[in-house]
mmCIF file of C-alpha atoms in Angstrom:
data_model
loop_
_atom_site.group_PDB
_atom_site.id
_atom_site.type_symbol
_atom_site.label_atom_id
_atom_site.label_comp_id
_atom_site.label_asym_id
_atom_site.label_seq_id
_atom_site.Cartn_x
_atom_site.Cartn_y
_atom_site.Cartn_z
ATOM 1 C CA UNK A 1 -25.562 -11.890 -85.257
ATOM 2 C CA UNK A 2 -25.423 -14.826 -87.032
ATOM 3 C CA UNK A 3 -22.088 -15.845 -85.759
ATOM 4 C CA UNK A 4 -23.345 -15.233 -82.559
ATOM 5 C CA UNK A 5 -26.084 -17.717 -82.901
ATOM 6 C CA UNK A 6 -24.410 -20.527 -84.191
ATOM 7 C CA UNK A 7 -21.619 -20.475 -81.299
ATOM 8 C CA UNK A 8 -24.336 -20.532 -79.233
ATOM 9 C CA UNK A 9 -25.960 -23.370 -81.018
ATOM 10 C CA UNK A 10 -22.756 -25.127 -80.761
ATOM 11 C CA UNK A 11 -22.077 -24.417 -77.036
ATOM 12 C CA UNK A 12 -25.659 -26.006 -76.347
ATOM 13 C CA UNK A 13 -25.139 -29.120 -79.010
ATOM 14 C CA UNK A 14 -21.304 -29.613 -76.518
ATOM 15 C CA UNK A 15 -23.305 -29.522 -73.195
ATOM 16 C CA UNK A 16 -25.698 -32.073 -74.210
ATOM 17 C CA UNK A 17 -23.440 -34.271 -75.207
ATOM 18 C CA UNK A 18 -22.120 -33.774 -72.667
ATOM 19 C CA UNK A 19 -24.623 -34.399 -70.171
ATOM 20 C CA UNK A 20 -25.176 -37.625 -71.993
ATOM 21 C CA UNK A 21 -22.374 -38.866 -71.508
ATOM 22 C CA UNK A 22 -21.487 -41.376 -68.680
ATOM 23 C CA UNK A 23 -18.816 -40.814 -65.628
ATOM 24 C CA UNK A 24 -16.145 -42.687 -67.426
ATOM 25 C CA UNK A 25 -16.512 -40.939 -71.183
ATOM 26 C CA UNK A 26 -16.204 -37.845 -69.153
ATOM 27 C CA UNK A 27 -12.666 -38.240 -67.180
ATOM 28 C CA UNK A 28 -11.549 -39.643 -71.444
ATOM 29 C CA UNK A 29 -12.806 -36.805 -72.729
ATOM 30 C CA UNK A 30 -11.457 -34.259 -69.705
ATOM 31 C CA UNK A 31 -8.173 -36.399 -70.351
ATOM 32 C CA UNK A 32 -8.120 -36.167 -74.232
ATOM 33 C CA UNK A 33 -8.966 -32.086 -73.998
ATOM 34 C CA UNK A 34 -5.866 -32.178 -71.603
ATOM 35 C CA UNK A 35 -3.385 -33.744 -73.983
ATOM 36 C CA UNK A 36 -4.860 -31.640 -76.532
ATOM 37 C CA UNK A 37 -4.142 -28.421 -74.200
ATOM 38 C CA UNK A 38 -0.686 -29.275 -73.360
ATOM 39 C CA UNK A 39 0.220 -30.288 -77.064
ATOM 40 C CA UNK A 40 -0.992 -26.779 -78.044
ATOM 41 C CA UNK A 41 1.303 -25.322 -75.402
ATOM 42 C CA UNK A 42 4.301 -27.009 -76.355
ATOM 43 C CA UNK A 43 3.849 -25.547 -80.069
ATOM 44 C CA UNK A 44 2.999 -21.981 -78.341
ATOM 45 C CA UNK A 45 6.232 -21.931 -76.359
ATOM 46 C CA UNK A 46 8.064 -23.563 -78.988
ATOM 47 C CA UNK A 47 7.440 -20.160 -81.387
ATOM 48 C CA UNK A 48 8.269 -17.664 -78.508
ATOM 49 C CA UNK A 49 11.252 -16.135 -77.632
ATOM 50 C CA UNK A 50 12.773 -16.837 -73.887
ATOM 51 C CA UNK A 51 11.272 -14.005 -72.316
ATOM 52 C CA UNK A 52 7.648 -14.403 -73.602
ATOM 53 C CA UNK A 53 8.254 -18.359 -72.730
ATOM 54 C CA UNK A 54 8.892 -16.909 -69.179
ATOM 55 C CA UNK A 55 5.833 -14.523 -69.056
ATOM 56 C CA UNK A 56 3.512 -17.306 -70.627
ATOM 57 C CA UNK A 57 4.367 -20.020 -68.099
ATOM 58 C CA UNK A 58 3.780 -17.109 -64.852
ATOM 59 C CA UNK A 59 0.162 -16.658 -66.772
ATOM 60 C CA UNK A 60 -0.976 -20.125 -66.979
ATOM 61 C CA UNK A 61 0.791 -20.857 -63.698
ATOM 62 C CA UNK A 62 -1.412 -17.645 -61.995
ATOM 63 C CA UNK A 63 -4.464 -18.763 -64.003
ATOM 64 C CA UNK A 64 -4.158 -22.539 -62.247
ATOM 65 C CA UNK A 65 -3.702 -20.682 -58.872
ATOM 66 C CA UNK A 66 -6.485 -18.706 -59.140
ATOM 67 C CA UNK A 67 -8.632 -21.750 -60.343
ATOM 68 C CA UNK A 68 -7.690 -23.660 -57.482
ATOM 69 C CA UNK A 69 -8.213 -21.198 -54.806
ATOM 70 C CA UNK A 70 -11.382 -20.256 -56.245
ATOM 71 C CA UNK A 71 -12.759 -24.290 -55.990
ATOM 72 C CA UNK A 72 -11.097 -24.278 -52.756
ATOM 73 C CA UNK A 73 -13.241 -21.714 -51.375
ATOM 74 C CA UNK A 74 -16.840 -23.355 -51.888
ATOM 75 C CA UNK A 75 -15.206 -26.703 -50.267
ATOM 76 C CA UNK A 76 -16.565 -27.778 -46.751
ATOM 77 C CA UNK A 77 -13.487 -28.387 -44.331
ATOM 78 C CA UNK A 78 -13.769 -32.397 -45.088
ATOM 79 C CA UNK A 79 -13.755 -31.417 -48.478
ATOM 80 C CA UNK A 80 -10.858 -29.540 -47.972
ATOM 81 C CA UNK A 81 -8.916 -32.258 -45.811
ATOM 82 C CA UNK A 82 -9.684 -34.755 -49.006
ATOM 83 C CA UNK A 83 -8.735 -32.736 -51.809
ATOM 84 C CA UNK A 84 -5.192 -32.284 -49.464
ATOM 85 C CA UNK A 85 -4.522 -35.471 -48.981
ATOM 86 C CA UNK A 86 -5.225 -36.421 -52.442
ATOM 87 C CA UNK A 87 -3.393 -33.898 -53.929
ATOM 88 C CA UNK A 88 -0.668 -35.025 -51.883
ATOM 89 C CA UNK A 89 -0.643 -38.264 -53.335
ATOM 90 C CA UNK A 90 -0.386 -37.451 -56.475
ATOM 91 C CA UNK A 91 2.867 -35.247 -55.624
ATOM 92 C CA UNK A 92 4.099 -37.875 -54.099
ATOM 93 C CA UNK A 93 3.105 -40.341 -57.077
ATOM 94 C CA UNK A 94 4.249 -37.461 -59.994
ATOM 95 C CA UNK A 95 7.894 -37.634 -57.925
ATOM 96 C CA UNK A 96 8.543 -40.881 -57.805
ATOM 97 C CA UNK A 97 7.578 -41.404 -61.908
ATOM 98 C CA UNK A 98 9.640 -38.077 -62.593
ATOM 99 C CA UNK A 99 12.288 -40.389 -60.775
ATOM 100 C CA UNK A 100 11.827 -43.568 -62.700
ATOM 101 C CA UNK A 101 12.139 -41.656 -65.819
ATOM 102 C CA UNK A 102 15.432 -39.665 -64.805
ATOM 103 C CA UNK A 103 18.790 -40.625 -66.633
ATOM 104 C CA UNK A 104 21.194 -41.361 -63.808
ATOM 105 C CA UNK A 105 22.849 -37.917 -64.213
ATOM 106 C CA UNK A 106 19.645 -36.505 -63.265
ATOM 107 C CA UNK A 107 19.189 -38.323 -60.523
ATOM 108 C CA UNK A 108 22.523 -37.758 -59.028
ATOM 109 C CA UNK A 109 21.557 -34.177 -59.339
ATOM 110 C CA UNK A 110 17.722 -34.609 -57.785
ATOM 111 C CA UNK A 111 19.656 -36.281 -54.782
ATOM 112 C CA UNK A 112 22.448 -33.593 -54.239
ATOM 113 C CA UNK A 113 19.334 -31.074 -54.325
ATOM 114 C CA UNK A 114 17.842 -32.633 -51.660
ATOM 115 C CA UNK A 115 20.809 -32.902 -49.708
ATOM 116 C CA UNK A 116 21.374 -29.600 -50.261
ATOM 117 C CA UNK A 117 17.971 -28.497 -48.868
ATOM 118 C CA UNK A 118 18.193 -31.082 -46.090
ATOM 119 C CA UNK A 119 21.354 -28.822 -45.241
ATOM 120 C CA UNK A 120 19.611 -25.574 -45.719
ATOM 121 C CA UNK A 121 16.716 -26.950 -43.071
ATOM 122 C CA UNK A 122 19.140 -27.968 -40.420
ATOM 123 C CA UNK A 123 21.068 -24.348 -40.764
ATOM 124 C CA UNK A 124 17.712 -22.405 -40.816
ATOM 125 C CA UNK A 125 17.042 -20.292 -37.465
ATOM 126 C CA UNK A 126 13.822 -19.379 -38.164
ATOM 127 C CA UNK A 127 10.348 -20.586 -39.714
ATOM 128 C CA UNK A 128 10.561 -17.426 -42.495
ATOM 129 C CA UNK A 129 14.327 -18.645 -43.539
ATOM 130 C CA UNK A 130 12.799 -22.418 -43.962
ATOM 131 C CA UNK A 131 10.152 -21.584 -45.895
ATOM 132 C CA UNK A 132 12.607 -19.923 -47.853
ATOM 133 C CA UNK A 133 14.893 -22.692 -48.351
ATOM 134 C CA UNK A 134 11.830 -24.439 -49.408
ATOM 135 C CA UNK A 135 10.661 -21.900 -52.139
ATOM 136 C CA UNK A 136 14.253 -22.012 -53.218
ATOM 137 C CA UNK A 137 15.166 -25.761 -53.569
ATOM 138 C CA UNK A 138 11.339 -25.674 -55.629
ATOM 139 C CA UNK A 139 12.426 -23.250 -58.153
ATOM 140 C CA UNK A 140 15.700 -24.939 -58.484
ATOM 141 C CA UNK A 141 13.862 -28.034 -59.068
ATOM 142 C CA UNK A 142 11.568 -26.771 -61.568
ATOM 143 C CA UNK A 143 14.415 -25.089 -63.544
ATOM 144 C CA UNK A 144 16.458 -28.467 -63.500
ATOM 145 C CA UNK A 145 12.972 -30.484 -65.044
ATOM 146 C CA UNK A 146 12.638 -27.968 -67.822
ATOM 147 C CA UNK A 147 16.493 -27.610 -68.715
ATOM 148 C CA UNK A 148 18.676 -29.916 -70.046
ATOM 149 C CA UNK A 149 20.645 -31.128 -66.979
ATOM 150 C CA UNK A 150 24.552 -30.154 -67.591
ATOM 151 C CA UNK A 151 27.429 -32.857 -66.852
ATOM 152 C CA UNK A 152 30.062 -32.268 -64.550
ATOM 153 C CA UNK A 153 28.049 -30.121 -61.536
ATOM 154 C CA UNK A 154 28.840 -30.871 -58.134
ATOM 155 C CA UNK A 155 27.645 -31.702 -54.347
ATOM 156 C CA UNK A 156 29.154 -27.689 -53.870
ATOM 157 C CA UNK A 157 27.918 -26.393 -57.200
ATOM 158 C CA UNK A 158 24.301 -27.584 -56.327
ATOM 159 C CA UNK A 159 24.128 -26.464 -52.886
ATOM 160 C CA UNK A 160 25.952 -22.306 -54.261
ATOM 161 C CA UNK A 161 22.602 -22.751 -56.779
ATOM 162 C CA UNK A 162 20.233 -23.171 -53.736
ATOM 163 C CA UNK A 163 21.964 -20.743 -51.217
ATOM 164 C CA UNK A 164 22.220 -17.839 -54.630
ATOM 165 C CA UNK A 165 18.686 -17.943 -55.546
ATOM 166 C CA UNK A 166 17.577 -17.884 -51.632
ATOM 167 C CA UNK A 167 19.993 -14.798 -51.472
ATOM 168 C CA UNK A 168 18.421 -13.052 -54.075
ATOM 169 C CA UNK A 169 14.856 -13.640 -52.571
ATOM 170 C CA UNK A 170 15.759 -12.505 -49.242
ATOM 171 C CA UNK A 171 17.188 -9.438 -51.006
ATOM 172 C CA UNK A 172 13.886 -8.854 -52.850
ATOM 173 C CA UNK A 173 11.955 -9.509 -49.645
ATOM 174 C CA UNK A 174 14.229 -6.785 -48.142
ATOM 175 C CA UNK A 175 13.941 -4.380 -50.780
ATOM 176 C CA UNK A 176 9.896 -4.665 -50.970
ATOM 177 C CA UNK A 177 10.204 -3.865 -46.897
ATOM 178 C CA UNK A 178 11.903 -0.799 -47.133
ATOM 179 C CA UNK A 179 9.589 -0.084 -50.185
ATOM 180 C CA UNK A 180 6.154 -0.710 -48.249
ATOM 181 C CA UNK A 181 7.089 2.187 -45.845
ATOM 182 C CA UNK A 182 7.362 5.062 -47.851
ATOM 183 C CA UNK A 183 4.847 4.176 -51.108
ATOM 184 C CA UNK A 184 2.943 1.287 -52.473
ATOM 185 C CA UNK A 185 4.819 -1.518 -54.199
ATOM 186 C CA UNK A 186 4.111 -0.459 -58.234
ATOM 187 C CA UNK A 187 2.672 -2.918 -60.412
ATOM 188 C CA UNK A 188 5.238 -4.720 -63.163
ATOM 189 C CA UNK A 189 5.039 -2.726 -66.147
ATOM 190 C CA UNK A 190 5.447 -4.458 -69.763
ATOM 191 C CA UNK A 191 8.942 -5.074 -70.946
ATOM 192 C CA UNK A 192 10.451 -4.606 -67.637
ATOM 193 C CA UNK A 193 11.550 -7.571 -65.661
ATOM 194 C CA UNK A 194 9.466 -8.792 -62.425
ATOM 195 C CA UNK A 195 11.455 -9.864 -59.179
ATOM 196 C CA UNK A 196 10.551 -13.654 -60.286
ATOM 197 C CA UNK A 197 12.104 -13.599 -63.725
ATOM 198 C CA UNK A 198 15.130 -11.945 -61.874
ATOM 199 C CA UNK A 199 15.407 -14.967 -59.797
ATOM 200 C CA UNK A 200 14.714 -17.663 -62.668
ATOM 201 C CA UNK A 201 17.897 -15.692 -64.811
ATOM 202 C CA UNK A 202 20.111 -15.566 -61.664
ATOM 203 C CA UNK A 203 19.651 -19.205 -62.013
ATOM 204 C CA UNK A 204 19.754 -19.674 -65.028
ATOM 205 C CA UNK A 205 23.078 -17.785 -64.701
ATOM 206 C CA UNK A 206 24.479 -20.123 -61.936
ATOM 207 C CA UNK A 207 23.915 -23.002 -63.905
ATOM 208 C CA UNK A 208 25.628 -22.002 -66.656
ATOM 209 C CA UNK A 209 29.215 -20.711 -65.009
#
């Protein structure tokens, strides 16, 4: 009971200060808990094995959809068109610094992505197989920013890793299908592996033959 109190005491003695505080102290202080957050993440993942690594990062990656489509649903549709556009910009502005801070190996391997997607567009028949070609150059991409980038890949290496990973989604897309007919899809049980940590090791695979 006591306990119970003095969180609550401390909860109140947080939201006054914060209240107090002006527009600017806020964003340093939103900024500061940030760094703080992702500092405590790093030394999370750092202690985990590779599979727990994989299911933390699909928890906090859920947890920021969920956030988002949550704040996305009490926005007006100009509030909607804003927080586009300016989340937008700051893609576009996150690429180009994730570009100025590439070694030149890793940019020669950003641009043969690319090129390799660019390819995967123009070959596309249909708006489903682009969308997938999308889904799979992002994955690729995220895999290549948290991996050390390997020396000695390809123009043709790069664009097998694309056109593998969009083969196994198609496959899974396939399989869920044909699974939809006859029963419902069954939740991923604990210890097994989920379609999307199938995908991440095929690439993980392909990146290291």
């Amino acid at each position: 009971m006591r306990r119970a109190k003095a969180a609550a005491a401390r909860r109140e003695c947080r939201r006054r200060q914060f209240e107090a505080m002006t527009e600017e102290e806020r964003k340093v202080k939103h900024r500061e808990e940030a760094i703080a957050q992702k500092k405590y993440r790093q030394r999370k993942l750092e202690s985990m094995t590779e599979e727990q690594r994989r299911a933390y990062r699909s928890a906090i990656a859920e947890t920021q959809r969920m956030r988002r489509h949550l704040r996305m649903e009490n926005m007006t549709e100009e509030e909607l068109k804003a927080h586009r556009a300016s989340a937008a910009a700051a893609q576009r502005q996150k690429r180009q610094l994730q570009r100025q801070q590439m070694t030149e190996e890793e940019l020669q391997m950003h641009r043969s992505i690319e090129a390799a997607l660019r390819r995967s567009r123009r070959q596309a028949g249909t708006k489903r197989e682009l969308g997938t070609h999308r889904k799979a150059a992002a994955i690729a991409r995220r895999e290549i920013q948290q991996c050390h980038i390997e020396e000695g890949i390809d123009d043709e290496q790069i664009e097998q890793y694309v056109i593998a990973e969009t083969a196994v989604r198609q496959e899974l897309r396939e399989f869920r299908r044909e699974s939809s007919k006859d029963e419902q899809q069954p939740a991923v049980i604990e210890g097994e592996t989920s379609p999307e940590d199938l995908m991440v090791q095929l690439l993980m695979e392909q990146r290291t033959k």
